[in-house]
PDB file of C-alpha atoms in Angstrom:
ATOM      1  CA  MET A   1     143.906 -67.986 167.668  1.00 48.00           C
ATOM      2  CA  TRP A   2     143.766 -66.559 164.153  1.00 52.00           C
ATOM      3  CA  THR A   3     141.006 -68.766 162.922  1.00 63.00           C
ATOM      4  CA  ARG A   4     138.921 -65.748 161.963  1.00 70.00           C
ATOM      5  CA  LEU A   5     140.638 -65.126 158.647  1.00 69.00           C
ATOM      6  CA  SER A   6     139.952 -68.625 157.455  1.00 74.00           C
ATOM      7  CA  ASP A   7     136.415 -68.257 158.749  1.00 76.00           C
ATOM      8  CA  LEU A   8     135.999 -65.229 156.537  1.00 75.00           C
ATOM      9  CA  ASP A   9     137.523 -66.982 153.568  1.00 75.00           C
ATOM     10  CA  ARG A  10     135.008 -69.725 154.085  1.00 76.00           C
ATOM     11  CA  MET A  11     132.240 -67.198 154.339  1.00 77.00           C
ATOM     12  CA  ILE A  12     133.200 -65.549 151.043  1.00 75.00           C
ATOM     13  CA  HIS A  13     133.546 -68.913 149.377  1.00 71.00           C
ATOM     14  CA  ALA A  14     130.121 -69.880 150.634  1.00 75.00           C
ATOM     15  CA  MET A  15     128.658 -66.694 149.213  1.00 76.00           C
ATOM     16  CA  ASP A  16     130.118 -67.361 145.771  1.00 70.00           C
ATOM     17  CA  LEU A  17     128.840 -70.893 145.924  1.00 68.00           C
ATOM     18  CA  PHE A  18     125.423 -69.646 146.867  1.00 73.00           C
ATOM     19  CA  GLN A  19     125.326 -67.269 143.933  1.00 69.00           C
ATOM     20  CA  ASN A  20     126.504 -69.948 141.502  1.00 65.00           C
ATOM     21  CA  ARG A  21     123.905 -72.332 142.780  1.00 65.00           C
ATOM     22  CA  MET A  22     121.231 -69.718 142.367  1.00 67.00           C
ATOM     23  CA  ASN A  23     122.388 -69.012 138.830  1.00 60.00           C
ATOM     24  CA  ARG A  24     122.122 -72.695 138.025  1.00 57.00           C
ATOM     25  CA  LEU A  25     118.723 -73.092 139.614  1.00 60.00           C
ATOM     26  CA  HIS A  26     117.294 -70.147 137.758  1.00 59.00           C
ATOM     27  CA  PRO A  27     119.040 -69.575 134.459  1.00 52.00           C
ATOM     28  CA  GLU A  28     116.964 -66.469 133.800  1.00 56.00           C
ATOM     29  CA  TYR A  29     118.871 -64.805 136.623  1.00 56.00           C
ATOM     30  CA  ALA A  30     122.162 -65.142 134.778  1.00 49.00           C
ATOM     31  CA  ARG A  31     120.472 -64.015 131.601  1.00 51.00           C
ATOM     32  CA  LEU A  32     119.014 -60.972 133.282  1.00 54.00           C
ATOM     33  CA  ARG A  33     122.375 -60.137 134.726  1.00 52.00           C
ATOM     34  CA  ALA A  34     124.055 -60.400 131.314  1.00 45.00           C
ATOM     35  CA  VAL A  35     121.886 -57.648 129.868  1.00 45.00           C
ATOM     36  CA  PRO A  36     123.649 -54.333 130.379  1.00 48.00           C
ATOM     37  CA  ALA A  37     121.335 -52.640 132.835  1.00 56.00           C
ATOM     38  CA  TRP A  38     121.494 -49.187 134.276  1.00 67.00           C
ATOM     39  CA  ASP A  39     123.246 -49.119 137.578  1.00 75.00           C
ATOM     40  CA  ILE A  40     125.214 -46.605 139.573  1.00 73.00           C
ATOM     41  CA  ALA A  41     128.282 -48.752 138.880  1.00 73.00           C
ATOM     42  CA  GLN A  42     127.595 -48.455 135.134  1.00 75.00           C
ATOM     43  CA  GLY A  43     127.369 -44.682 135.311  1.00 74.00           C
ATOM     44  CA  GLY A  44     123.659 -44.148 135.773  1.00 84.00           C
ATOM     45  CA  PRO A  45     121.086 -45.116 138.356  1.00 91.00           C
ATOM     46  CA  LYS A  46     118.007 -47.215 137.595  1.00 90.00           C
ATOM     47  CA  THR A  47     114.797 -45.284 137.084  1.00 90.00           C
ATOM     48  CA  ASN A  48     111.068 -45.831 136.745  1.00 90.00           C
ATOM     49  CA  LEU A  49     108.815 -43.337 135.013  1.00 91.00           C
ATOM     50  CA  CYS A  50     105.055 -43.178 135.402  1.00 91.00           C
ATOM     51  CA  ASP A  51     102.597 -40.930 133.623  1.00 90.00           C
ATOM     52  CA  ALA A  52      99.789 -39.943 135.979  1.00 89.00           C
ATOM     53  CA  GLY A  53      97.878 -37.695 133.565  1.00 86.00           C
ATOM     54  CA  ASP A  54      98.625 -34.234 134.917  1.00 89.00           C
ATOM     55  CA  HIS A  55     102.106 -35.082 136.134  1.00 91.00           C
ATOM     56  CA  LEU A  56     104.963 -37.466 135.582  1.00 92.00           C
ATOM     57  CA  GLU A  57     106.516 -39.340 138.415  1.00 93.00           C
ATOM     58  CA  MET A  58     110.057 -40.627 138.337  1.00 94.00           C
ATOM     59  CA  ARG A  59     111.691 -42.885 140.880  1.00 93.00           C
ATOM     60  CA  VAL A  60     115.452 -43.239 140.970  1.00 93.00           C
ATOM     61  CA  GLU A  61     117.460 -45.866 142.818  1.00 92.00           C
ATOM     62  CA  VAL A  62     120.271 -44.056 144.632  1.00 93.00           C
ATOM     63  CA  PRO A  63     121.353 -46.113 147.654  1.00 92.00           C
ATOM     64  CA  GLY A  64     124.073 -44.539 149.741  1.00 91.00           C
ATOM     65  CA  VAL A  65     123.903 -41.180 147.993  1.00 92.00           C
ATOM     66  CA  ALA A  66     123.356 -38.247 150.315  1.00 91.00           C
ATOM     67  CA  LYS A  67     120.757 -35.634 149.459  1.00 91.00           C
ATOM     68  CA  ASP A  68     123.457 -32.996 149.039  1.00 92.00           C
ATOM     69  CA  ASP A  69     125.420 -35.120 146.566  1.00 93.00           C
ATOM     70  CA  LEU A  70     122.552 -35.276 144.083  1.00 93.00           C
ATOM     71  CA  SER A  71     121.521 -32.678 141.571  1.00 94.00           C
ATOM     72  CA  VAL A  72     118.475 -32.615 139.343  1.00 94.00           C
ATOM     73  CA  LYS A  73     118.077 -30.280 136.383  1.00 93.00           C
ATOM     74  CA  VAL A  74     114.909 -29.829 134.336  1.00 93.00           C
ATOM     75  CA  GLN A  75     114.371 -27.764 131.219  1.00 92.00           C
ATOM     76  CA  GLY A  76     111.294 -28.267 129.080  1.00 89.00           C
ATOM     77  CA  ASN A  77     111.179 -32.004 128.535  1.00 90.00           C
ATOM     78  CA  TYR A  78     114.833 -32.549 129.352  1.00 94.00           C
ATOM     79  CA  LEU A  79     115.783 -33.999 132.712  1.00 94.00           C
ATOM     80  CA  GLU A  80     119.261 -34.586 134.017  1.00 94.00           C
ATOM     81  CA  ILE A  81     120.165 -36.396 137.207  1.00 94.00           C
ATOM     82  CA  SER A  82     123.714 -36.335 138.385  1.00 93.00           C
ATOM     83  CA  GLY A  83     125.425 -37.154 141.608  1.00 92.00           C
ATOM     84  CA  SER A  84     128.208 -38.973 143.264  1.00 92.00           C
ATOM     85  CA  ARG A  85     128.358 -41.864 145.590  1.00 90.00           C
ATOM     86  CA  LYS A  86     131.185 -41.358 148.014  1.00 89.00           C
ATOM     87  CA  SER A  87     133.110 -44.088 149.715  1.00 89.00           C
ATOM     88  CA  ASP A  88     131.701 -44.933 153.117  1.00 88.00           C
ATOM     89  CA  ALA A  89     134.554 -47.225 154.067  1.00 88.00           C
ATOM     90  CA  PRO A  90     135.085 -46.906 157.813  1.00 90.00           C
ATOM     91  CA  GLU A  91     138.461 -45.868 159.183  1.00 90.00           C
ATOM     92  CA  GLY A  92     140.704 -48.506 160.679  1.00 92.00           C
ATOM     93  CA  TYR A  93     138.937 -51.470 159.130  1.00 93.00           C
ATOM     94  CA  THR A  94     140.296 -54.034 156.681  1.00 92.00           C
ATOM     95  CA  ALA A  95     138.069 -54.507 153.672  1.00 92.00           C
ATOM     96  CA  HIS A  96     137.304 -58.131 152.877  1.00 92.00           C
ATOM     97  CA  ARG A  97     134.861 -57.512 150.103  1.00 90.00           C
ATOM     98  CA  VAL A  98     133.869 -54.344 148.287  1.00 91.00           C
ATOM     99  CA  GLU A  99     131.018 -54.712 145.814  1.00 89.00           C
ATOM    100  CA  ARG A 100     129.349 -51.345 146.175  1.00 90.00           C
ATOM    101  CA  ALA A 101     130.804 -48.975 143.616  1.00 85.00           C
ATOM    102  CA  VAL A 102     132.103 -45.511 144.400  1.00 89.00           C
ATOM    103  CA  LYS A 103     131.095 -43.512 141.384  1.00 87.00           C
ATOM    104  CA  THR A 104     130.099 -40.196 139.907  1.00 91.00           C
ATOM    105  CA  PHE A 105     127.141 -40.521 137.579  1.00 91.00           C
ATOM    106  CA  THR A 106     125.061 -38.473 135.173  1.00 92.00           C
ATOM    107  CA  ARG A 107     121.999 -39.629 133.332  1.00 92.00           C
ATOM    108  CA  SER A 108     119.749 -37.565 131.125  1.00 92.00           C
ATOM    109  CA  PHE A 109     116.275 -38.222 129.834  1.00 91.00           C
ATOM    110  CA  THR A 110     113.849 -36.887 127.301  1.00 92.00           C
ATOM    111  CA  LEU A 111     110.515 -36.805 129.071  1.00 92.00           C
ATOM    112  CA  PRO A 112     107.299 -37.574 127.178  1.00 90.00           C
ATOM    113  CA  ALA A 113     105.915 -34.115 127.981  1.00 90.00           C
ATOM    114  CA  ASP A 114     107.069 -30.596 128.790  1.00 92.00           C
ATOM    115  CA  VAL A 115     107.331 -29.995 132.505  1.00 93.00           C
ATOM    116  CA  ASP A 116     106.391 -26.984 134.606  1.00 92.00           C
ATOM    117  CA  THR A 117     109.902 -26.513 135.959  1.00 90.00           C
ATOM    118  CA  GLY A 118     108.828 -24.214 138.782  1.00 91.00           C
ATOM    119  CA  LYS A 119     106.653 -26.862 140.416  1.00 92.00           C
ATOM    120  CA  VAL A 120     108.929 -29.873 140.316  1.00 93.00           C
ATOM    121  CA  GLU A 121     109.268 -31.608 143.653  1.00 94.00           C
ATOM    122  CA  ALA A 122     111.966 -34.011 144.727  1.00 94.00           C
ATOM    123  CA  GLN A 123     111.907 -36.274 147.759  1.00 93.00           C
ATOM    124  CA  MET A 124     114.381 -38.775 149.161  1.00 93.00           C
ATOM    125  CA  ALA A 125     113.378 -41.796 151.205  1.00 91.00           C
ATOM    126  CA  ASN A 126     115.312 -45.007 151.909  1.00 92.00           C
ATOM    127  CA  GLY A 127     117.703 -44.481 149.015  1.00 92.00           C
ATOM    128  CA  LEU A 128     114.942 -43.791 146.509  1.00 93.00           C
ATOM    129  CA  LEU A 129     114.561 -40.370 144.943  1.00 94.00           C
ATOM    130  CA  THR A 130     111.018 -39.533 143.892  1.00 94.00           C
ATOM    131  CA  LEU A 131     110.528 -36.690 141.440  1.00 94.00           C
ATOM    132  CA  THR A 132     107.079 -35.242 140.850  1.00 94.00           C
ATOM    133  CA  LEU A 133     107.098 -33.404 137.532  1.00 94.00           C
ATOM    134  CA  PRO A 134     103.859 -31.509 136.804  1.00 94.00           C
ATOM    135  CA  LYS A 135     103.167 -31.184 133.096  1.00 92.00           C
ATOM    136  CA  LEU A 136     102.804 -27.798 131.471  1.00 91.00           C
ATOM    137  CA  GLU A 137      99.185 -26.767 131.003  1.00 87.00           C
ATOM    138  CA  ALA A 138      99.479 -27.300 127.245  1.00 84.00           C
ATOM    139  CA  ALA A 139     100.758 -30.841 127.699  1.00 82.00           C
ATOM    140  CA  LYS A 140      98.011 -31.970 130.076  1.00 83.00           C
ATOM    141  CA  PRO A 141      95.340 -34.301 128.771  1.00 83.00           C
ATOM    142  CA  LYS A 142      92.009 -32.599 128.111  1.00 84.00           C
ATOM    143  CA  GLN A 143      88.543 -34.006 128.224  1.00 85.00           C
ATOM    144  CA  ILE A 144      86.743 -33.352 124.962  1.00 88.00           C
ATOM    145  CA  THR A 145      82.989 -33.076 125.062  1.00 90.00           C
ATOM    146  CA  ILE A 146      81.200 -34.511 122.067  1.00 91.00           C
ATOM    147  CA  SER A 147      78.606 -32.129 120.778  1.00 86.00           C
TER     148      SER A 147
ATOM    149  CA  MET B   1     118.194 -66.024 141.905  1.00 51.00           C
ATOM    150  CA  SER B   2     115.236 -67.683 143.459  1.00 53.00           C
ATOM    151  CA  LYS B   3     111.599 -66.858 143.351  1.00 58.00           C
ATOM    152  CA  THR B   4     109.865 -66.365 146.627  1.00 57.00           C
ATOM    153  CA  THR B   5     107.136 -68.878 147.077  1.00 55.00           C
ATOM    154  CA  ASP B   6     105.298 -69.869 150.181  1.00 54.00           C
ATOM    155  CA  LEU B   7     106.735 -72.934 151.795  1.00 55.00           C
ATOM    156  CA  THR B   8     103.268 -74.078 152.656  1.00 53.00           C
ATOM    157  CA  ARG B   9     101.938 -73.459 149.153  1.00 51.00           C
ATOM    158  CA  LYS B  10      99.010 -71.262 150.025  1.00 50.00           C
ATOM    159  CA  GLU B  11      98.777 -69.704 146.574  1.00 49.00           C
ATOM    160  CA  GLU B  12      95.457 -71.292 145.705  1.00 52.00           C
ATOM    161  CA  SER B  13      93.740 -69.956 148.783  1.00 50.00           C
ATOM    162  CA  LEU B  14      95.381 -66.525 148.676  1.00 49.00           C
ATOM    163  CA  PRO B  15      95.263 -65.350 145.070  1.00 50.00           C
ATOM    164  CA  GLU B  16      96.640 -61.901 145.945  1.00 52.00           C
ATOM    165  CA  ARG B  17      99.893 -63.515 147.034  1.00 49.00           C
ATOM    166  CA  SER B  18     100.305 -65.610 143.941  1.00 43.00           C
ATOM    167  CA  ARG B  19     102.489 -63.089 142.150  1.00 56.00           C
ATOM    168  CA  GLU B  20     106.041 -64.121 142.652  1.00 71.00           C
ATOM    169  CA  ILE B  21     108.570 -61.560 143.776  1.00 79.00           C
ATOM    170  CA  ALA B  22     112.046 -61.856 142.377  1.00 81.00           C
ATOM    171  CA  ALA B  23     114.789 -62.449 144.930  1.00 85.00           C
ATOM    172  CA  VAL B  24     118.011 -60.578 144.330  1.00 87.00           C
ATOM    173  CA  ALA B  25     121.307 -60.672 146.175  1.00 91.00           C
ATOM    174  CA  PRO B  26     122.080 -57.142 147.402  1.00 92.00           C
ATOM    175  CA  LEU B  27     125.565 -55.694 146.969  1.00 92.00           C
ATOM    176  CA  VAL B  28     127.614 -55.965 150.127  1.00 94.00           C
ATOM    177  CA  ASP B  29     130.838 -54.523 151.499  1.00 94.00           C
ATOM    178  CA  ILE B  30     132.511 -56.439 154.312  1.00 95.00           C
ATOM    179  CA  TYR B  31     134.918 -54.772 156.720  1.00 95.00           C
ATOM    180  CA  GLU B  32     136.644 -56.074 159.795  1.00 93.00           C
ATOM    181  CA  ASN B  33     138.642 -54.649 162.642  1.00 91.00           C
ATOM    182  CA  ASP B  34     139.747 -56.028 165.988  1.00 89.00           C
ATOM    183  CA  ASP B  35     136.353 -55.469 167.584  1.00 90.00           C
ATOM    184  CA  GLU B  36     133.794 -56.287 164.940  1.00 91.00           C
ATOM    185  CA  ILE B  37     132.841 -57.320 161.455  1.00 93.00           C
ATOM    186  CA  LEU B  38     130.902 -54.614 159.624  1.00 94.00           C
ATOM    187  CA  LEU B  39     128.607 -55.151 156.668  1.00 95.00           C
ATOM    188  CA  HIS B  40     127.307 -52.409 154.379  1.00 95.00           C
ATOM    189  CA  VAL B  41     124.379 -53.623 152.323  1.00 94.00           C
ATOM    190  CA  ASP B  42     122.629 -51.699 149.520  1.00 93.00           C
ATOM    191  CA  MET B  43     118.884 -51.982 149.976  1.00 93.00           C
ATOM    192  CA  PRO B  44     117.334 -49.099 148.069  1.00 92.00           C
ATOM    193  CA  GLY B  45     113.652 -48.560 148.718  1.00 92.00           C
ATOM    194  CA  VAL B  46     113.363 -50.984 151.604  1.00 93.00           C
ATOM    195  CA  ASP B  47     111.595 -49.716 154.678  1.00 92.00           C
ATOM    196  CA  LYS B  48     113.114 -50.310 158.110  1.00 91.00           C
ATOM    197  CA  LYS B  49     110.252 -52.568 159.124  1.00 92.00           C
ATOM    198  CA  ASP B  50     110.676 -54.772 156.049  1.00 93.00           C
ATOM    199  CA  ILE B  51     114.245 -55.756 156.866  1.00 93.00           C
ATOM    200  CA  ALA B  52     114.936 -59.004 158.656  1.00 93.00           C
ATOM    201  CA  VAL B  53     118.316 -60.076 160.003  1.00 92.00           C
ATOM    202  CA  ASN B  54     118.572 -63.585 161.362  1.00 92.00           C
ATOM    203  CA  ILE B  55     121.628 -65.189 162.876  1.00 90.00           C
ATOM    204  CA  ASP B  56     121.305 -68.831 163.684  1.00 87.00           C
ATOM    205  CA  ASN B  57     123.779 -71.639 163.889  1.00 85.00           C
ATOM    206  CA  GLY B  58     126.600 -69.752 162.192  1.00 87.00           C
ATOM    207  CA  GLN B  59     124.362 -68.515 159.380  1.00 91.00           C
ATOM    208  CA  LEU B  60     123.488 -64.898 158.863  1.00 93.00           C
ATOM    209  CA  VAL B  61     120.416 -64.411 156.698  1.00 93.00           C
ATOM    210  CA  LEU B  62     119.635 -60.934 155.447  1.00 93.00           C
ATOM    211  CA  GLY B  63     116.254 -60.224 153.955  1.00 92.00           C
ATOM    212  CA  GLY B  64     114.501 -57.084 152.788  1.00 92.00           C
ATOM    213  CA  LEU B  65     111.282 -56.674 150.894  1.00 92.00           C
ATOM    214  CA  ARG B  66     110.829 -53.743 148.556  1.00 91.00           C
ATOM    215  CA  LYS B  67     107.492 -52.655 147.217  1.00 88.00           C
ATOM    216  CA  VAL B  68     107.703 -49.992 144.531  1.00 86.00           C
ATOM    217  CA  GLU B  69     104.781 -47.606 144.376  1.00 82.00           C
ATOM    218  CA  THR B  70     103.424 -46.683 141.003  1.00 81.00           C
ATOM    219  CA  THR B  71     101.007 -43.941 140.094  1.00 82.00           C
ATOM    220  CA  GLY B  72      99.524 -43.948 136.635  1.00 83.00           C
ATOM    221  CA  ALA B  73     100.748 -45.611 133.490  1.00 85.00           C
ATOM    222  CA  ALA B  74     104.316 -46.872 133.481  1.00 84.00           C
ATOM    223  CA  GLN B  75     106.485 -45.373 130.744  1.00 85.00           C
ATOM    224  CA  TRP B  76     109.483 -47.453 131.621  1.00 84.00           C
ATOM    225  CA  GLU B  77     110.380 -49.650 134.566  1.00 82.00           C
ATOM    226  CA  GLU B  78     113.953 -50.587 135.318  1.00 83.00           C
ATOM    227  CA  PHE B  79     113.336 -51.833 138.812  1.00 85.00           C
ATOM    228  CA  GLY B  80     110.382 -53.311 140.580  1.00 84.00           C
ATOM    229  CA  ASP B  81     109.224 -55.243 143.599  1.00 86.00           C
ATOM    230  CA  VAL B  82     112.097 -57.256 144.836  1.00 87.00           C
ATOM    231  CA  GLU B  83     113.141 -59.343 147.777  1.00 91.00           C
ATOM    232  CA  PHE B  84     116.745 -58.708 148.707  1.00 92.00           C
ATOM    233  CA  GLN B  85     118.172 -61.887 150.110  1.00 93.00           C
ATOM    234  CA  ARG B  86     121.645 -63.017 150.999  1.00 94.00           C
ATOM    235  CA  THR B  87     123.103 -65.634 153.307  1.00 94.00           C
ATOM    236  CA  PHE B  88     126.538 -65.627 154.916  1.00 93.00           C
ATOM    237  CA  SER B  89     128.377 -68.004 157.166  1.00 92.00           C
ATOM    238  CA  VAL B  90     129.556 -66.113 160.208  1.00 90.00           C
ATOM    239  CA  PRO B  91     132.117 -67.271 162.743  1.00 88.00           C
ATOM    240  CA  GLN B  92     130.705 -68.623 165.987  1.00 86.00           C
ATOM    241  CA  THR B  93     132.684 -65.959 167.809  1.00 87.00           C
ATOM    242  CA  ILE B  94     130.122 -63.256 167.012  1.00 89.00           C
ATOM    243  CA  ASP B  95     128.409 -61.842 170.076  1.00 89.00           C
ATOM    244  CA  ILE B  96     124.832 -62.231 168.872  1.00 87.00           C
ATOM    245  CA  GLU B  97     123.396 -60.267 171.798  1.00 88.00           C
ATOM    246  CA  LYS B  98     125.257 -57.126 170.731  1.00 90.00           C
ATOM    247  CA  VAL B  99     124.599 -57.162 166.991  1.00 92.00           C
ATOM    248  CA  GLY B 100     123.470 -53.715 165.875  1.00 92.00           C
ATOM    249  CA  ALA B 101     122.010 -52.430 162.638  1.00 93.00           C
ATOM    250  CA  GLU B 102     121.226 -49.018 161.219  1.00 93.00           C
ATOM    251  CA  LEU B 103     119.570 -47.979 157.978  1.00 94.00           C
ATOM    252  CA  LYS B 104     120.454 -44.743 156.213  1.00 92.00           C
ATOM    253  CA  ASP B 105     119.833 -43.642 152.622  1.00 91.00           C
ATOM    254  CA  GLY B 106     118.942 -47.191 151.646  1.00 92.00           C
ATOM    255  CA  VAL B 107     122.145 -48.665 153.043  1.00 94.00           C
ATOM    256  CA  LEU B 108     121.984 -51.147 155.901  1.00 95.00           C
ATOM    257  CA  ARG B 109     124.987 -51.098 158.221  1.00 95.00           C
ATOM    258  CA  LEU B 110     125.252 -54.234 160.257  1.00 95.00           C
ATOM    259  CA  HIS B 111     127.693 -54.398 163.155  1.00 94.00           C
ATOM    260  CA  LEU B 112     128.705 -57.880 164.253  1.00 94.00           C
ATOM    261  CA  PRO B 113     130.819 -57.487 167.391  1.00 93.00           C
ATOM    262  CA  LYS B 114     133.287 -60.201 168.219  1.00 90.00           C
ATOM    263  CA  SER B 115     132.953 -61.789 171.607  1.00 88.00           C
ATOM    264  CA  GLU B 116     135.517 -60.787 174.205  1.00 83.00           C
ATOM    265  CA  ALA B 117     137.326 -64.136 174.005  1.00 81.00           C
ATOM    266  CA  ALA B 118     137.841 -63.871 170.247  1.00 77.00           C
ATOM    267  CA  ARG B 119     139.544 -60.487 170.192  1.00 79.00           C
ATOM    268  CA  PRO B 120     143.237 -60.434 169.515  1.00 79.00           C
ATOM    269  CA  ARG B 121     145.323 -59.845 172.603  1.00 81.00           C
ATOM    270  CA  GLN B 122     148.688 -58.293 172.932  1.00 82.00           C
ATOM    271  CA  ILE B 123     151.033 -60.820 174.462  1.00 86.00           C
ATOM    272  CA  GLU B 124     153.708 -59.410 176.632  1.00 87.00           C
ATOM    273  CA  ILE B 125     157.121 -60.970 176.152  1.00 88.00           C
ATOM    274  CA  LYS B 126     158.926 -61.464 179.357  1.00 88.00           C
ATOM    275  CA  ALA B 127     162.651 -61.330 179.524  1.00 84.00           C
ATOM    276  CA  ALA B 128     164.180 -64.607 180.559  1.00 75.00           C
TER     277      ALA B 128
END
């Protein structure tokens, strides 16, 4: 009757095999993975920063982090994102595999321009935090007319 | 890691699809109790409609496509367009009809209920 445990063992083994095979097929995968990258498990989430002229836009990868567990601080051109990812392990279940880290993280950035701190907007969607950081008037690009 | 390419090799005729999207295995937690197997899968930035869960012949294939929006000039990019992809072997005792999935904060929770026959039963011991 208890064939399920061995089924699961097989499943986990198959997953490892799959990953190894993928690593072999595409060596750049293993290489990419070897580079220490930002990650919640490493103490800081991955981010993208775009400069859209009059504002900066930052996207942060925060899967499984609730809105209330995140805090964003801005001062001048300094930005700090901190938060915690809490365990979402269900009650009464046995864990067979736990890869998703439970972690408190802080990451700070020096932005390329001073930010109008009063107008910063933050939005969460599908585990991505999007920050819209309007530049201070003095930091905005200006069109120069040639006389 | 694999690169997603069209099986039918349509790249020549559809130049906009020629850019390959990296496939990445998402991080997964696997839990089990008497009634079901539960998977928690990190899929940040994937929309509900871009997630595909297929169970066929003892194989569970999870897929999720993420398109990252960009506005303006990139200063740095630590993540990009990605196809989350992972395959598991699942026991045949899963009740495929009752599989349920929910997506919250970029985490997919996949419930795989065990069929009635596969659940453990308490056996009563009768006195001789």
